Amino acid sequence: MGVRLMVVDDHRLLAEALASALKLRGHRVLAAAAPSAGAAELVVSRAPEVCLLGTAAPAQPGTFDPVVRIKKERPQVAVVVLGPVPSPRGIAAAFAAGASGYVRNDERIEGVERAMMKARAGESAVSPQLLQQAFEELLHPAAQPDDEGARLLELLTPREVEVLMRVADGEDTRLIAAGMDIAPSTARTHVQRVLMKLEVGSRLEAAALAARTGLLDRAGRGRPARTTTAAGTDEPSPPPQ
């Protein structure tokens, strides 16, 4: 026995193509439409047995607001979501809104049909493979991009960070030594250690790397302000008592 249904999708052509395929398999399609402010109202007014709701962004806030309204006004309508391989948040959002199933939007027509029949019967329609993929992501989330600036900053001592900041400001060894009140030989040693830790061959490369990775911004947040003496030499301000 065919299912009385509606197809709602982000793309009207996809909705119409799916509707045509389901008609050929003996189902009664009441309407095929693109999502809009009136999509939920249309479903409520037509009262199909099943609504196939297509979406490209299942985890986007507000995506399943139409489902909430449909289930509130027509609780007997079973909603099956057609979407991409979702994150666990996407599946959870669909079912929290009241959906009866979730099917990949590249599923074969037989799979969509099986989900429709299960949803109409009051069963949950989610393939074990889809659940496995979603929970695999939950258990083993993708690694966050490496924060190279933070990593490099951890390699340097506070004094080496100040040396790097002064190098980036264009100060030579004499100015670094005067500004930090250290001997030029000590300043030179600090510079060499900074270059070695950053694995670069010159002060220019060190400054460029620091700027590219955001190391300068990170270091600047905790760097003491510098004042200028009467002689015009930069000196660090004394730390707060």
Short mmCIF file of N, CA and C in Angstrom, two decimals, residues 26-150:
data_model
loop_
_atom_site.label_atom_id
_atom_site.label_comp_id
_atom_site.label_asym_id
_atom_site.label_seq_id
_atom_site.Cartn_x
_atom_site.Cartn_y
_atom_site.Cartn_z
N GLY A 26 4.42 3.86 -6.79
CA GLY A 26 3.08 3.65 -6.27
C GLY A 26 2.69 4.49 -5.09
N HIS A 27 3.50 5.49 -4.75
CA HIS A 27 3.16 6.35 -3.62
C HIS A 27 2.41 7.59 -4.09
N ARG A 28 1.61 8.14 -3.21
CA ARG A 28 0.82 9.32 -3.55
C ARG A 28 1.51 10.56 -3.00
N VAL A 29 2.07 11.37 -3.90
CA VAL A 29 2.78 12.58 -3.50
C VAL A 29 1.83 13.76 -3.56
N LEU A 30 1.56 14.36 -2.41
CA LEU A 30 0.63 15.48 -2.35
C LEU A 30 1.26 16.77 -2.85
N ALA A 31 2.57 16.93 -2.62
CA ALA A 31 3.26 18.15 -3.07
C ALA A 31 4.75 17.95 -2.96
N ALA A 32 5.48 18.69 -3.81
CA ALA A 32 6.94 18.75 -3.74
C ALA A 32 7.31 20.22 -3.74
N ALA A 33 7.99 20.66 -2.70
CA ALA A 33 8.25 22.10 -2.55
C ALA A 33 9.61 22.35 -1.95
N ALA A 34 10.10 23.59 -2.12
CA ALA A 34 11.35 24.02 -1.49
C ALA A 34 11.02 24.62 -0.13
N PRO A 35 11.91 24.46 0.85
CA PRO A 35 11.66 25.02 2.17
C PRO A 35 11.47 26.53 2.11
N SER A 36 10.54 27.00 2.87
CA SER A 36 10.29 28.44 2.96
C SER A 36 9.52 28.66 4.24
N ALA A 37 9.16 29.92 4.49
CA ALA A 37 8.42 30.21 5.70
C ALA A 37 7.09 29.48 5.72
N GLY A 38 6.56 29.12 4.52
CA GLY A 38 5.27 28.47 4.47
C GLY A 38 5.32 26.96 4.34
N ALA A 39 6.53 26.37 4.40
CA ALA A 39 6.65 24.92 4.21
C ALA A 39 5.90 24.15 5.28
N ALA A 40 6.11 24.55 6.55
CA ALA A 40 5.43 23.85 7.64
C ALA A 40 3.92 24.03 7.52
N GLU A 41 3.48 25.22 7.14
CA GLU A 41 2.06 25.49 7.00
C GLU A 41 1.45 24.61 5.91
N LEU A 42 2.22 24.40 4.82
CA LEU A 42 1.73 23.56 3.73
C LEU A 42 1.56 22.12 4.19
N VAL A 43 2.54 21.63 4.94
CA VAL A 43 2.47 20.25 5.44
C VAL A 43 1.29 20.11 6.41
N VAL A 44 1.13 21.10 7.27
CA VAL A 44 0.04 21.06 8.24
C VAL A 44 -1.31 21.04 7.53
N SER A 45 -1.43 21.84 6.47
CA SER A 45 -2.71 21.92 5.76
C SER A 45 -3.02 20.67 4.96
N ARG A 46 -1.98 20.02 4.39
CA ARG A 46 -2.21 18.83 3.56
C ARG A 46 -2.27 17.54 4.40
N ALA A 47 -1.63 17.56 5.57
CA ALA A 47 -1.64 16.41 6.48
C ALA A 47 -1.27 15.09 5.81
N PRO A 48 -0.05 14.98 5.27
CA PRO A 48 0.37 13.70 4.70
C PRO A 48 0.66 12.69 5.82
N GLU A 49 0.84 11.44 5.43
CA GLU A 49 1.27 10.44 6.42
C GLU A 49 2.74 10.65 6.75
N VAL A 50 3.51 10.98 5.72
CA VAL A 50 4.96 11.16 5.88
C VAL A 50 5.40 12.42 5.17
N CYS A 51 6.29 13.16 5.80
CA CYS A 51 6.94 14.31 5.15
C CYS A 51 8.43 14.02 5.04
N LEU A 52 8.96 14.05 3.83
CA LEU A 52 10.40 13.93 3.61
C LEU A 52 10.97 15.34 3.58
N LEU A 53 11.81 15.66 4.56
CA LEU A 53 12.36 17.00 4.71
C LEU A 53 13.85 16.99 4.39
N GLY A 54 14.23 17.59 3.26
CA GLY A 54 15.64 17.65 2.88
C GLY A 54 16.32 18.87 3.45
N THR A 55 17.57 18.72 3.86
CA THR A 55 18.35 19.84 4.37
C THR A 55 19.81 19.63 4.06
N ALA A 56 20.53 20.72 3.83
CA ALA A 56 21.97 20.64 3.58
C ALA A 56 22.77 20.93 4.83
N ALA A 57 22.10 21.42 5.89
CA ALA A 57 22.82 21.83 7.10
C ALA A 57 22.07 21.36 8.34
N PRO A 58 22.13 20.07 8.66
CA PRO A 58 21.35 19.56 9.79
C PRO A 58 21.75 20.12 11.15
N ALA A 59 23.00 20.58 11.29
CA ALA A 59 23.44 21.10 12.58
C ALA A 59 23.21 22.60 12.72
N GLN A 60 22.70 23.24 11.67
CA GLN A 60 22.48 24.69 11.70
C GLN A 60 21.30 25.03 12.60
N PRO A 61 21.46 26.00 13.51
CA PRO A 61 20.34 26.37 14.38
C PRO A 61 19.11 26.77 13.57
N GLY A 62 17.97 26.30 13.98
CA GLY A 62 16.71 26.66 13.31
C GLY A 62 16.34 25.78 12.15
N THR A 63 17.22 24.87 11.74
CA THR A 63 16.93 24.01 10.58
C THR A 63 15.64 23.21 10.77
N PHE A 64 15.43 22.73 11.99
CA PHE A 64 14.29 21.84 12.22
C PHE A 64 13.11 22.53 12.90
N ASP A 65 13.08 23.84 12.83
CA ASP A 65 11.91 24.57 13.37
C ASP A 65 10.61 24.12 12.68
N PRO A 66 10.63 23.88 11.33
CA PRO A 66 9.40 23.40 10.69
C PRO A 66 8.92 22.06 11.26
N VAL A 67 9.89 21.21 11.64
CA VAL A 67 9.51 19.91 12.21
C VAL A 67 8.78 20.12 13.53
N VAL A 68 9.29 21.05 14.33
CA VAL A 68 8.66 21.33 15.62
C VAL A 68 7.20 21.75 15.42
N ARG A 69 6.98 22.63 14.45
CA ARG A 69 5.61 23.10 14.22
C ARG A 69 4.72 21.98 13.68
N ILE A 70 5.27 21.22 12.74
CA ILE A 70 4.48 20.12 12.17
C ILE A 70 4.05 19.15 13.26
N LYS A 71 4.99 18.76 14.11
CA LYS A 71 4.66 17.78 15.16
C LYS A 71 3.73 18.36 16.21
N LYS A 72 3.77 19.68 16.37
CA LYS A 72 2.88 20.31 17.34
C LYS A 72 1.44 20.34 16.83
N GLU A 73 1.29 20.67 15.54
CA GLU A 73 -0.05 20.83 14.98
C GLU A 73 -0.58 19.57 14.32
N ARG A 74 0.33 18.72 13.83
CA ARG A 74 -0.08 17.46 13.19
C ARG A 74 0.81 16.33 13.71
N PRO A 75 0.64 15.94 14.98
CA PRO A 75 1.54 14.94 15.56
C PRO A 75 1.52 13.60 14.84
N GLN A 76 0.47 13.34 14.06
CA GLN A 76 0.39 12.06 13.36
C GLN A 76 1.28 12.03 12.12
N VAL A 77 1.77 13.18 11.67
CA VAL A 77 2.64 13.22 10.49
C VAL A 77 4.05 12.78 10.90
N ALA A 78 4.57 11.77 10.22
CA ALA A 78 5.94 11.30 10.48
C ALA A 78 6.90 12.06 9.57
N VAL A 79 7.90 12.66 10.16
CA VAL A 79 8.88 13.43 9.39
C VAL A 79 10.18 12.64 9.30
N VAL A 80 10.65 12.44 8.07
CA VAL A 80 11.93 11.79 7.83
C VAL A 80 12.87 12.82 7.20
N VAL A 81 14.01 13.04 7.83
CA VAL A 81 14.97 14.02 7.34
C VAL A 81 15.90 13.38 6.31
N LEU A 82 16.10 14.08 5.20
CA LEU A 82 17.08 13.68 4.19
C LEU A 82 18.22 14.68 4.25
N GLY A 83 19.41 14.21 4.58
CA GLY A 83 20.53 15.16 4.72
C GLY A 83 21.87 14.51 4.49
N PRO A 84 22.94 15.29 4.61
CA PRO A 84 24.28 14.74 4.45
C PRO A 84 24.66 13.88 5.65
N VAL A 85 25.82 13.22 5.56
CA VAL A 85 26.28 12.46 6.72
C VAL A 85 26.40 13.44 7.87
N PRO A 86 25.61 13.28 8.91
CA PRO A 86 25.54 14.32 9.93
C PRO A 86 26.53 14.11 11.06
N SER A 87 26.75 15.16 11.81
CA SER A 87 27.45 15.03 13.07
C SER A 87 26.44 14.50 14.08
N PRO A 88 26.90 13.98 15.21
CA PRO A 88 25.93 13.56 16.23
C PRO A 88 24.97 14.68 16.60
N ARG A 89 25.45 15.93 16.55
CA ARG A 89 24.59 17.07 16.86
C ARG A 89 23.45 17.17 15.85
N GLY A 90 23.74 16.88 14.58
CA GLY A 90 22.71 16.96 13.55
C GLY A 90 21.62 15.93 13.76
N ILE A 91 22.01 14.68 14.05
CA ILE A 91 21.02 13.64 14.30
C ILE A 91 20.21 13.97 15.55
N ALA A 92 20.92 14.40 16.60
CA ALA A 92 20.23 14.73 17.85
C ALA A 92 19.22 15.85 17.65
N ALA A 93 19.61 16.87 16.87
CA ALA A 93 18.71 18.00 16.63
C ALA A 93 17.47 17.56 15.88
N ALA A 94 17.64 16.66 14.91
CA ALA A 94 16.49 16.19 14.14
C ALA A 94 15.50 15.45 15.03
N PHE A 95 16.00 14.53 15.84
CA PHE A 95 15.10 13.75 16.69
C PHE A 95 14.54 14.58 17.83
N ALA A 96 15.32 15.53 18.33
CA ALA A 96 14.82 16.40 19.39
C ALA A 96 13.65 17.24 18.89
N ALA A 97 13.67 17.59 17.61
CA ALA A 97 12.58 18.38 17.04
C ALA A 97 11.34 17.55 16.79
N GLY A 98 11.49 16.22 16.78
CA GLY A 98 10.33 15.36 16.57
C GLY A 98 10.40 14.49 15.34
N ALA A 99 11.54 14.50 14.62
CA ALA A 99 11.66 13.66 13.42
C ALA A 99 11.59 12.19 13.78
N SER A 100 11.08 11.39 12.85
CA SER A 100 10.99 9.95 13.05
C SER A 100 12.16 9.20 12.42
N GLY A 101 12.91 9.88 11.54
CA GLY A 101 14.00 9.20 10.87
C GLY A 101 15.00 10.16 10.25
N TYR A 102 16.15 9.62 9.90
CA TYR A 102 17.20 10.38 9.23
C TYR A 102 17.82 9.48 8.18
N VAL A 103 17.81 9.94 6.93
CA VAL A 103 18.34 9.17 5.81
C VAL A 103 19.32 10.03 5.04
N ARG A 104 20.42 9.44 4.63
CA ARG A 104 21.38 10.19 3.81
C ARG A 104 20.73 10.63 2.50
N ASN A 105 21.06 11.86 2.06
CA ASN A 105 20.42 12.37 0.85
C ASN A 105 20.94 11.72 -0.43
N ASP A 106 21.96 10.87 -0.32
CA ASP A 106 22.41 10.12 -1.49
C ASP A 106 21.99 8.65 -1.40
N GLU A 107 21.06 8.37 -0.49
CA GLU A 107 20.55 7.01 -0.33
C GLU A 107 19.77 6.59 -1.58
N ARG A 108 19.82 5.32 -1.91
CA ARG A 108 19.04 4.80 -3.03
C ARG A 108 17.56 4.91 -2.72
N ILE A 109 16.75 4.95 -3.75
CA ILE A 109 15.31 5.15 -3.58
C ILE A 109 14.71 4.05 -2.70
N GLU A 110 15.26 2.84 -2.77
CA GLU A 110 14.76 1.75 -1.94
C GLU A 110 14.96 2.06 -0.46
N GLY A 111 16.11 2.68 -0.13
CA GLY A 111 16.38 3.03 1.26
C GLY A 111 15.45 4.11 1.78
N VAL A 112 15.16 5.09 0.90
CA VAL A 112 14.22 6.15 1.28
C VAL A 112 12.84 5.54 1.51
N GLU A 113 12.47 4.64 0.63
CA GLU A 113 11.15 4.00 0.73
C GLU A 113 11.04 3.20 2.02
N ARG A 114 12.07 2.46 2.39
CA ARG A 114 12.04 1.68 3.63
C ARG A 114 11.88 2.60 4.84
N ALA A 115 12.60 3.73 4.81
CA ALA A 115 12.50 4.68 5.92
C ALA A 115 11.09 5.26 6.03
N MET A 116 10.47 5.55 4.91
CA MET A 116 9.10 6.05 4.90
C MET A 116 8.14 5.05 5.53
N MET A 117 8.28 3.80 5.16
CA MET A 117 7.37 2.76 5.67
C MET A 117 7.55 2.58 7.18
N LYS A 118 8.80 2.57 7.63
CA LYS A 118 9.05 2.42 9.06
C LYS A 118 8.50 3.61 9.84
N ALA A 119 8.71 4.83 9.29
CA ALA A 119 8.23 6.02 9.98
C ALA A 119 6.71 6.02 10.07
N ARG A 120 6.05 5.61 8.99
CA ARG A 120 4.59 5.56 9.00
C ARG A 120 4.09 4.56 10.04
N ALA A 121 4.87 3.52 10.26
CA ALA A 121 4.49 2.49 11.23
C ALA A 121 4.83 2.88 12.66
N GLY A 122 5.39 4.09 12.83
CA GLY A 122 5.71 4.55 14.18
C GLY A 122 7.08 4.13 14.66
N GLU A 123 7.92 3.61 13.77
CA GLU A 123 9.26 3.18 14.15
C GLU A 123 10.29 4.26 13.79
N SER A 124 11.43 4.19 14.48
CA SER A 124 12.53 5.09 14.14
C SER A 124 13.22 4.57 12.89
N ALA A 125 13.54 5.48 11.99
CA ALA A 125 14.14 5.09 10.71
C ALA A 125 15.52 5.70 10.56
N VAL A 126 16.51 5.01 11.12
CA VAL A 126 17.91 5.43 10.98
C VAL A 126 18.73 4.18 10.73
N SER A 127 19.53 4.20 9.67
CA SER A 127 20.32 3.01 9.37
C SER A 127 21.43 2.82 10.40
N PRO A 128 21.75 1.57 10.75
CA PRO A 128 22.85 1.31 11.69
C PRO A 128 24.17 1.92 11.21
N GLN A 129 24.39 1.91 9.88
CA GLN A 129 25.63 2.46 9.35
C GLN A 129 25.72 3.97 9.62
N LEU A 130 24.59 4.65 9.48
CA LEU A 130 24.58 6.09 9.70
C LEU A 130 24.83 6.41 11.17
N LEU A 131 24.21 5.64 12.05
CA LEU A 131 24.45 5.85 13.48
C LEU A 131 25.91 5.58 13.82
N GLN A 132 26.47 4.54 13.21
CA GLN A 132 27.86 4.20 13.48
C GLN A 132 28.78 5.33 13.05
N GLN A 133 28.52 5.91 11.87
CA GLN A 133 29.34 7.01 11.39
C GLN A 133 29.24 8.22 12.32
N ALA A 134 28.03 8.52 12.76
CA ALA A 134 27.83 9.68 13.61
C ALA A 134 28.51 9.51 14.96
N PHE A 135 28.35 8.33 15.55
CA PHE A 135 28.94 8.13 16.87
C PHE A 135 30.44 7.90 16.80
N GLU A 136 30.93 7.46 15.65
CA GLU A 136 32.38 7.37 15.46
C GLU A 136 33.00 8.76 15.56
N GLU A 137 32.31 9.75 14.97
CA GLU A 137 32.78 11.13 15.07
C GLU A 137 32.71 11.63 16.50
N LEU A 138 31.67 11.21 17.20
CA LEU A 138 31.51 11.64 18.60
C LEU A 138 32.61 11.07 19.48
N LEU A 139 32.94 9.80 19.24
CA LEU A 139 33.97 9.14 20.05
C LEU A 139 35.38 9.54 19.65
N HIS A 140 35.55 9.84 18.36
CA HIS A 140 36.88 10.20 17.86
C HIS A 140 36.77 11.48 17.04
N PRO A 141 36.57 12.62 17.69
CA PRO A 141 36.41 13.88 16.96
C PRO A 141 37.66 14.23 16.19
N ALA A 142 37.47 14.93 15.08
CA ALA A 142 38.61 15.37 14.27
C ALA A 142 39.49 16.28 15.09
N ALA A 143 40.79 16.11 14.93
CA ALA A 143 41.73 16.94 15.69
C ALA A 143 41.60 18.40 15.29
N GLN A 144 41.73 19.27 16.28
CA GLN A 144 41.69 20.69 16.00
C GLN A 144 42.97 21.11 15.27
N PRO A 145 42.89 22.13 14.42
CA PRO A 145 44.08 22.59 13.73
C PRO A 145 45.18 22.97 14.73
N ASP A 146 46.40 22.65 14.40
CA ASP A 146 47.53 22.94 15.28
C ASP A 146 47.71 24.45 15.41
N ASP A 147 47.78 24.91 16.66
CA ASP A 147 48.01 26.31 16.93
C ASP A 147 49.52 26.51 17.01
N GLU A 148 50.12 26.81 15.86
CA GLU A 148 51.58 26.89 15.80
C GLU A 148 52.12 28.02 16.65
N GLY A 149 51.39 29.14 16.70
CA GLY A 149 51.85 30.26 17.50
C GLY A 149 51.97 29.91 18.96
N ALA A 150 50.94 29.22 19.49
CA ALA A 150 50.97 28.82 20.90
C ALA A 150 52.09 27.82 21.15
#
